Short mmCIF file of C-alpha atoms and ligand atoms in Angstrom, two decimals:
data_model
loop_
_atom_site.label_atom_id
_atom_site.label_comp_id
_atom_site.label_asym_id
_atom_site.label_seq_id
_atom_site.Cartn_x
_atom_site.Cartn_y
_atom_site.Cartn_z
CA UNK A 1 68.38 78.37 95.57
CA UNK A 2 66.75 81.44 94.10
CA UNK A 3 69.36 83.71 92.34
CA UNK A 4 66.86 85.99 90.67
CA UNK A 5 68.18 89.20 92.23
CA UNK A 6 70.77 90.23 89.72
CA UNK A 7 73.25 93.08 89.67
CA UNK A 8 72.21 94.38 86.18
CA UNK A 9 68.57 94.82 87.25
CA UNK A 10 69.59 96.57 90.46
CA UNK A 11 71.94 98.95 88.76
CA UNK A 12 69.34 99.71 86.00
CA UNK A 13 66.53 100.48 88.32
CA UNK A 14 68.58 102.48 90.80
CA UNK A 15 70.65 104.99 88.84
CA UNK A 16 73.42 106.82 90.81
CA UNK A 17 72.36 110.36 91.80
CA UNK A 18 74.81 113.19 92.45
CA UNK A 19 74.48 114.65 95.93
CA UNK A 20 75.37 118.35 96.53
CA UNK A 21 78.58 117.33 98.22
CA UNK A 22 79.81 115.51 95.21
CA UNK A 23 79.35 112.11 96.90
CA UNK A 24 77.49 109.52 94.79
CA UNK A 25 74.64 107.25 95.77
CA UNK A 26 73.92 103.77 94.45
CA UNK A 27 70.87 102.23 96.06
CA UNK A 28 71.22 98.67 97.49
CA UNK A 29 68.72 95.91 98.07
CA UNK A 30 67.21 95.90 101.53
CA UNK A 31 68.55 93.20 103.78
CA UNK A 32 65.17 91.54 103.60
CA UNK A 33 65.29 91.49 99.78
CA UNK A 34 68.78 90.05 99.68
CA UNK A 35 68.00 87.37 102.26
CA UNK A 36 64.81 86.46 100.41
CA UNK A 37 66.66 86.16 97.13
CA UNK A 38 69.36 83.96 98.67
CA UNK A 39 67.64 82.27 101.50
CA UNK A 40 69.21 79.92 104.02
CA UNK A 41 67.65 76.44 103.76
CA UNK A 42 65.94 75.24 106.97
CA UNK A 43 68.50 72.44 107.65
CA UNK A 44 71.31 74.96 107.39
CA UNK A 45 69.50 77.37 109.76
CA UNK A 46 69.20 74.59 112.21
CA UNK A 47 72.87 73.77 111.94
CA UNK A 48 73.85 77.44 112.47
CA UNK A 49 71.79 77.52 115.66
CA UNK A 50 73.62 74.36 116.84
CA UNK A 51 77.04 75.84 115.94
CA UNK A 52 76.31 79.05 117.93
CA UNK A 53 75.13 76.95 120.86
CA UNK A 54 78.30 74.78 120.68
CA UNK A 55 80.51 77.91 120.84
CA UNK A 56 78.53 79.26 123.71
CA UNK A 57 79.15 76.02 125.59
CA UNK A 58 82.90 76.22 125.05
CA UNK A 59 82.93 79.88 126.25
CA UNK A 60 80.93 78.83 129.36
CA UNK A 61 83.23 76.04 130.16
CA UNK A 62 80.64 73.33 129.60
CA UNK A 63 82.59 71.76 126.68
CA UNK A 64 86.42 71.42 127.19
CA UNK A 65 87.24 71.46 123.50
CA UNK A 66 89.17 74.35 122.12
CA UNK A 67 87.41 76.82 119.73
CA UNK A 68 89.65 77.41 116.75
CA UNK A 69 88.71 80.33 114.40
CA UNK A 70 90.85 79.79 111.36
CA UNK A 71 91.02 80.73 107.68
CA UNK A 72 92.27 83.30 105.29
CA UNK A 73 93.04 86.86 106.51
CA UNK A 74 90.64 88.04 103.80
CA UNK A 75 88.74 86.29 100.99
CA UNK A 76 89.41 87.59 97.50
CA UNK A 77 88.68 84.41 95.43
CA UNK A 78 85.60 82.36 96.03
CA UNK A 79 86.95 79.31 94.31
CA UNK A 80 89.98 79.27 96.53
CA UNK A 81 87.80 79.86 99.58
CA UNK A 82 85.55 76.97 98.74
CA UNK A 83 88.53 74.63 98.18
CA UNK A 84 89.96 75.74 101.53
CA UNK A 85 86.53 75.21 103.14
CA UNK A 86 86.31 71.63 101.74
CA UNK A 87 89.74 70.76 103.20
CA UNK A 88 88.97 72.46 106.49
CA UNK A 89 85.64 70.58 106.88
CA UNK A 90 87.33 67.23 106.43
CA UNK A 91 90.05 68.19 108.96
CA UNK A 92 87.43 69.59 111.41
CA UNK A 93 85.53 66.27 111.33
CA UNK A 94 88.82 64.39 112.09
CA UNK A 95 89.76 66.55 115.13
CA UNK A 96 86.20 67.11 116.33
CA UNK A 97 86.99 65.40 119.65
CA UNK A 98 89.53 68.16 120.69
CA UNK A 99 88.58 71.20 118.56
CA UNK A 100 85.53 73.10 117.31
CA UNK A 101 86.83 74.55 114.04
CA UNK A 102 85.12 77.70 112.73
CA UNK A 103 86.22 79.07 109.34
CA UNK A 104 87.31 82.77 109.08
CA UNK A 105 85.21 84.19 106.24
CA UNK A 106 86.39 87.81 106.44
CA UNK A 107 84.64 89.81 103.72
CA UNK A 108 85.37 93.26 105.11
CA UNK A 109 88.92 94.45 106.10
CA UNK A 110 89.53 97.32 108.50
CA UNK A 111 92.44 99.31 107.14
CA UNK A 112 95.06 101.25 109.07
CA UNK A 113 94.70 103.97 106.56
CA UNK A 114 93.46 102.90 103.11
CA UNK A 115 93.67 99.75 101.05
CA UNK A 116 91.40 97.11 99.51
CA UNK A 117 88.46 96.72 101.97
CA UNK A 118 87.41 93.21 100.97
CA UNK A 119 85.12 91.17 98.68
CA UNK A 120 82.03 92.87 100.09
CA UNK A 121 83.12 96.34 99.00
CA UNK A 122 85.18 95.74 95.87
CA UNK A 123 84.86 92.19 94.65
CA UNK A 124 86.91 92.91 91.43
CA UNK A 125 89.49 94.93 93.26
CA UNK A 126 89.39 97.67 90.73
CA UNK A 127 89.10 100.43 93.33
CA UNK A 128 85.69 101.39 91.85
CA UNK A 129 83.72 99.53 94.60
CA UNK A 130 80.56 97.56 93.87
CA UNK A 131 78.59 96.83 96.96
CA UNK A 132 75.71 95.34 95.01
CA UNK A 133 77.88 92.66 93.55
CA UNK A 134 79.82 92.33 96.76
CA UNK A 135 76.69 91.52 98.72
CA UNK A 136 75.47 88.88 96.20
CA UNK A 137 78.84 87.23 95.98
CA UNK A 138 79.50 87.38 99.70
CA UNK A 139 76.09 85.88 100.61
CA UNK A 140 76.41 83.21 97.94
CA UNK A 141 79.86 82.22 99.23
CA UNK A 142 78.60 82.01 102.87
CA UNK A 143 75.69 79.98 101.78
CA UNK A 144 77.88 77.45 99.87
CA UNK A 145 80.33 77.17 102.80
CA UNK A 146 77.49 76.78 105.36
CA UNK A 147 76.01 74.05 103.17
CA UNK A 148 79.24 72.05 103.72
CA UNK A 149 78.43 72.07 107.41
CA UNK A 150 81.19 74.51 108.44
CA UNK A 151 80.51 77.08 111.20
CA UNK A 152 81.55 80.51 109.87
CA UNK A 153 83.19 83.52 111.52
CA UNK A 154 83.51 87.10 110.33
CA UNK A 155 84.60 90.49 111.46
CA UNK A 156 81.58 92.80 111.76
CA UNK A 157 82.94 96.05 110.48
CA UNK A 158 79.87 97.82 109.01
CA UNK A 159 76.81 97.34 111.19
CA UNK A 160 74.72 97.43 108.00
CA UNK A 161 76.72 94.42 106.57
CA UNK A 162 75.50 92.13 109.42
CA UNK A 163 71.84 92.91 108.51
CA UNK A 164 72.66 91.28 105.07
CA UNK A 165 74.85 88.41 106.13
CA UNK A 166 74.71 87.88 109.90
CA UNK A 167 72.16 85.07 109.69
CA UNK A 168 74.94 82.86 108.21
CA UNK A 169 77.58 83.60 110.85
CA UNK A 170 78.24 81.61 114.01
CA UNK A 171 80.94 83.70 115.68
CA UNK A 172 81.81 87.39 115.17
CA UNK A 173 84.85 89.46 115.88
CA UNK A 174 84.94 93.14 116.57
CA UNK A 175 88.39 94.20 115.46
CA UNK A 176 91.13 96.02 117.31
CA UNK A 177 90.33 99.26 115.42
CA UNK A 178 86.64 99.27 116.36
CA UNK A 179 86.42 97.65 119.85
CA UNK A 180 86.20 101.10 121.36
CA UNK A 181 83.42 102.27 119.09
CA UNK A 182 79.97 102.76 120.64
CA UNK A 183 78.25 101.87 117.33
CA UNK A 184 79.96 98.47 117.29
CA UNK A 185 79.13 97.83 120.91
CA UNK A 186 75.48 98.67 120.20
CA UNK A 187 75.47 96.34 117.20
CA UNK A 188 76.93 93.43 119.30
CA UNK A 189 74.20 94.00 121.90
CA UNK A 190 71.79 92.81 119.23
CA UNK A 191 73.73 90.02 117.53
CA UNK A 192 72.50 86.44 117.94
CA UNK A 193 75.87 84.87 118.09
CA UNK A 194 78.91 84.84 120.45
CA UNK A 195 81.31 87.66 119.78
CA UNK A 196 84.97 88.29 120.53
CA UNK A 197 86.28 91.78 121.20
CA UNK A 198 89.94 92.18 120.26
CA UNK A 199 92.23 94.26 122.49
CA UNK A 200 93.04 97.68 121.05
CA UNK A 201 95.86 98.19 118.46
CA UNK A 202 97.94 99.68 121.30
CA UNK A 203 97.51 96.43 123.28
CA UNK A 204 95.02 97.82 125.86
CA UNK A 205 92.53 95.35 127.08
CA UNK A 206 90.56 97.94 128.98
CA UNK A 207 88.68 98.97 125.83
CA UNK A 208 87.60 95.37 125.26
CA UNK A 209 86.34 95.00 128.82
CA UNK A 210 84.35 98.13 128.49
CA UNK A 211 83.02 96.84 125.14
CA UNK A 212 81.86 93.52 126.77
CA UNK A 213 80.06 95.55 129.50
CA UNK A 214 78.36 97.82 127.01
CA UNK A 215 77.35 95.04 124.67
CA UNK A 216 75.83 93.11 127.47
CA UNK A 217 73.31 95.93 127.92
CA UNK A 218 70.20 96.82 126.00
CA UNK A 219 70.51 99.71 123.63
CA UNK A 220 68.38 101.84 121.33
CA UNK A 221 70.22 102.55 118.08
CA UNK A 222 69.77 103.79 114.52
CA UNK A 223 69.29 101.00 111.98
CA UNK A 224 67.35 99.67 109.05
CA UNK A 225 63.94 98.06 109.61
CA UNK A 226 62.75 94.86 107.91
CA UNK A 227 61.12 97.11 105.19
CA UNK A 228 64.38 98.74 104.47
CA UNK A 229 63.43 102.12 106.05
CA UNK A 230 65.34 103.76 108.84
CA UNK A 231 64.24 102.48 112.18
CA UNK A 232 65.04 102.68 115.83
CA UNK A 233 66.39 99.28 116.76
CA UNK A 234 66.13 98.17 120.38
CA UNK A 235 68.58 95.46 121.33
CA UNK A 236 68.48 93.17 124.37
CA UNK A 237 72.16 92.84 125.23
CA UNK A 238 74.52 90.07 124.26
CA UNK A 239 76.00 88.12 127.25
CA UNK A 240 78.07 85.89 125.08
CA UNK A 241 81.12 87.93 124.48
CA UNK A 242 84.79 87.43 125.28
CA UNK A 243 88.24 89.02 124.96
CA UNK A 244 90.60 88.12 122.06
CA UNK A 245 94.27 88.82 122.81
CA UNK A 246 96.03 89.94 119.63
CA UNK A 247 99.07 91.89 120.89
CA UNK A 248 99.59 95.54 120.13
CA UNK A 249 102.14 98.10 119.06
CA UNK A 250 104.66 95.38 118.41
CA UNK A 251 104.20 93.83 121.86
CA UNK A 252 102.84 90.32 122.25
CA UNK A 253 100.29 89.19 124.87
CA UNK A 254 99.91 85.39 124.47
CA UNK A 255 102.49 84.46 127.16
CA UNK A 256 101.27 82.97 130.48
CA UNK A 257 101.87 86.18 132.37
CA UNK A 258 99.93 88.32 129.89
CA UNK A 259 97.04 85.82 129.84
CA UNK A 260 97.02 85.73 133.71
CA UNK A 261 96.90 89.54 133.83
CA UNK A 262 94.00 89.66 131.35
CA UNK A 263 92.01 87.01 133.18
CA UNK A 264 92.53 88.86 136.43
CA UNK A 265 91.35 92.17 134.84
CA UNK A 266 88.33 90.48 133.35
CA UNK A 267 87.38 88.83 136.62
CA UNK A 268 87.76 92.12 138.61
CA UNK A 269 85.48 93.78 136.05
CA UNK A 270 82.89 91.12 136.51
CA UNK A 271 82.83 90.05 132.85
CA UNK A 272 83.46 86.60 131.31
CA UNK A 273 87.07 85.54 131.92
CA UNK A 274 87.19 83.31 128.86
CA UNK A 275 89.98 84.28 126.54
CA UNK A 276 90.82 83.54 122.89
CA UNK A 277 94.39 84.10 121.76
CA UNK A 278 94.85 85.41 118.26
CA UNK A 279 98.16 83.78 117.13
CA UNK A 280 98.48 86.27 114.25
CA UNK A 281 98.40 90.12 114.05
CA UNK A 282 100.76 91.79 116.60
CA UNK A 283 101.31 88.53 118.35
CA UNK A 284 102.93 87.09 115.25
CA UNK A 285 104.51 90.42 114.14
CA UNK A 286 103.52 89.74 110.59
CA UNK A 287 105.56 86.47 110.44
CA UNK A 288 103.03 83.76 109.63
CA UNK A 289 105.16 80.88 110.83
CA UNK A 290 105.22 82.42 114.33
CA UNK A 291 101.56 81.47 114.53
CA UNK A 292 102.66 77.78 114.89
CA UNK A 293 104.89 78.51 117.86
CA UNK A 294 102.26 80.64 119.51
CA UNK A 295 99.48 78.04 119.11
CA UNK A 296 101.70 75.37 120.62
CA UNK A 297 102.70 77.66 123.57
CA UNK A 298 99.03 78.68 124.23
CA UNK A 299 97.86 75.04 124.16
CA UNK A 300 100.61 74.13 126.63
CA UNK A 301 99.22 76.80 128.98
CA UNK A 302 95.78 75.27 128.62
CA UNK A 303 97.10 71.78 129.19
CA UNK A 304 98.86 72.80 132.38
CA UNK A 305 95.66 74.05 133.82
CA UNK A 306 94.64 77.48 132.35
CA UNK A 307 90.99 76.71 131.79
CA UNK A 308 90.33 80.38 130.92
CA UNK A 309 91.89 79.91 127.52
CA UNK A 310 88.97 78.75 125.35
CA UNK A 311 90.08 79.47 121.82
CA UNK A 312 92.76 80.20 119.19
CA UNK A 313 92.56 82.34 116.11
CA UNK A 314 94.83 81.50 113.19
CA UNK A 315 95.29 83.04 109.75
CA UNK A 316 95.61 80.23 107.30
CA UNK A 317 95.08 79.71 103.58
CA UNK A 318 96.06 77.20 100.86
CA UNK A 319 99.42 78.74 100.28
CA UNK A 320 101.81 80.24 102.85
CA UNK A 321 102.62 83.88 103.10
CA UNK A 322 101.06 86.89 101.26
CA UNK A 323 101.31 88.59 97.90
CA UNK A 324 100.59 92.01 96.48
CA UNK A 325 97.68 92.27 94.14
CA UNK A 326 98.68 91.80 90.43
CA UNK A 327 97.50 90.35 87.12
CA UNK A 328 99.50 87.17 88.00
CA UNK A 329 98.18 86.06 91.39
CA UNK A 330 99.29 82.93 93.14
CA UNK A 331 96.12 80.84 93.69
CA UNK A 332 95.17 80.45 97.37
CA UNK A 333 97.60 83.00 98.74
CA UNK A 334 96.57 85.95 100.93
CA UNK A 335 96.31 89.51 99.57
CA UNK A 336 96.32 91.01 103.07
CA UNK A 337 98.23 89.58 106.15
CA UNK A 338 100.51 86.58 105.73
CA UNK A 339 98.89 83.20 106.47
CA UNK A 340 100.26 79.77 107.28
CA UNK A 341 99.75 77.34 104.31
CA UNK A 342 97.48 74.29 104.22
CA UNK A 343 100.22 71.85 104.98
CA UNK A 344 101.23 73.71 108.12
CA UNK A 345 97.59 74.01 109.16
CA UNK A 346 96.95 70.39 108.92
CA UNK A 347 100.08 69.37 110.70
CA UNK A 348 99.50 71.79 113.45
CA UNK A 349 95.80 70.86 114.17
CA UNK A 350 96.55 67.13 113.91
CA UNK A 351 99.49 67.42 116.34
CA UNK A 352 98.28 69.85 118.89
O1 LIG B 401 94.09 91.80 109.40
C1 LIG B 401 94.51 92.45 108.58
C2 LIG B 401 95.27 93.72 108.78
O2 LIG B 401 96.14 93.59 109.81
C3 LIG B 401 94.28 94.80 109.00
O3 LIG B 401 93.25 94.83 108.08
C4 LIG B 401 95.02 96.15 108.86
O4 LIG B 401 95.70 96.12 107.66
P1 LIG B 401 96.59 97.36 107.13
O5 LIG B 401 97.43 97.86 108.30
O6 LIG B 401 97.36 96.69 106.09
O7 LIG B 401 95.67 98.41 106.60
C1 LIG B 402 91.89 92.82 111.17
C2 LIG B 402 91.96 91.76 112.01
O1 LIG B 402 92.40 91.77 113.24
P1 LIG B 402 92.71 92.97 114.17
O2 LIG B 402 91.46 93.74 114.37
O3 LIG B 402 93.21 92.25 115.43
O4 LIG B 402 93.81 93.77 113.53
C3 LIG B 402 91.68 90.35 111.53
O5 LIG B 402 91.49 89.48 112.34
O6 LIG B 402 91.55 90.23 110.27
#
């Protein structure tokens, strides 16, 4: 793997310039440059195409397995993420007859107000931000995880980030805070992988339904061309989208009645009625162990005939819970939302 694009060279050749407003600029490599310096080997590219297709088949009801998008709320430590990935890959192979397991590799975090925004923005978590380093470390991590044979999922928060990393991703989420955004809907219209739209933070599913309709359409949007210059990007429309139920404003929406209502609204709107249930976020009300109860309850709905439920999302890491950032971090424990630990994860997926 060619690692020749290094941060020092980039920062030397592109000195920050002071704009009139007082904002600062640090140039970044173009997406083409970053992809060329850390390319995806041909065998991994082939596997990613297969993973995307396997997910599409589940969404279309052609494969009865359950799609499980699982992993840390956010990645702050690549070593722990790789250890988690190795364990998850072994487990995924064992339960492959029932589940298609996709690892959450969330490198960007949407914040309610402010907070650490993820490895991509601030890999050292100093608050200073370093997108050059964040891009290199994020792409390297996704390459290493992909090389293990794991399908990867992420939340696409900045449309620019997908230009740098999207070729390594098999399933994408648009988060509750951005489902209503036209810019995100336009981006999904051009994404080559299946994408889930979360319901809004207030629990509304109408915004996700509108997002699915919009993303299925062609769009013209602002973007960056392959030479790194601004370009008008024309997208074809992404027909492989679905709703993710994550609860909202403290109210859950994973129960049979809520799922039925969602399926009926999706069907009336003429969009895909396949639903993934996010067992975390407002459904779990920040109590990680509630995810276990929710996953069992949702799988029971599926077993008793609700074929519209195609997937689960779970937040899981090596250690249970969460921690505040400090100089004395617990290895493998989330810095953002609480996660179930590895032991709980393994027990859950083997027993479901
Ligand atoms: O998934 C993680 C969080 O719920 C999301 O990023 C919002 O976090 P915040 O409310 O702590 O900012
Ligand atoms: C931020 C996330 O979810 P949501 O958009 O549902 O809050 C997430 O899945 O990490």
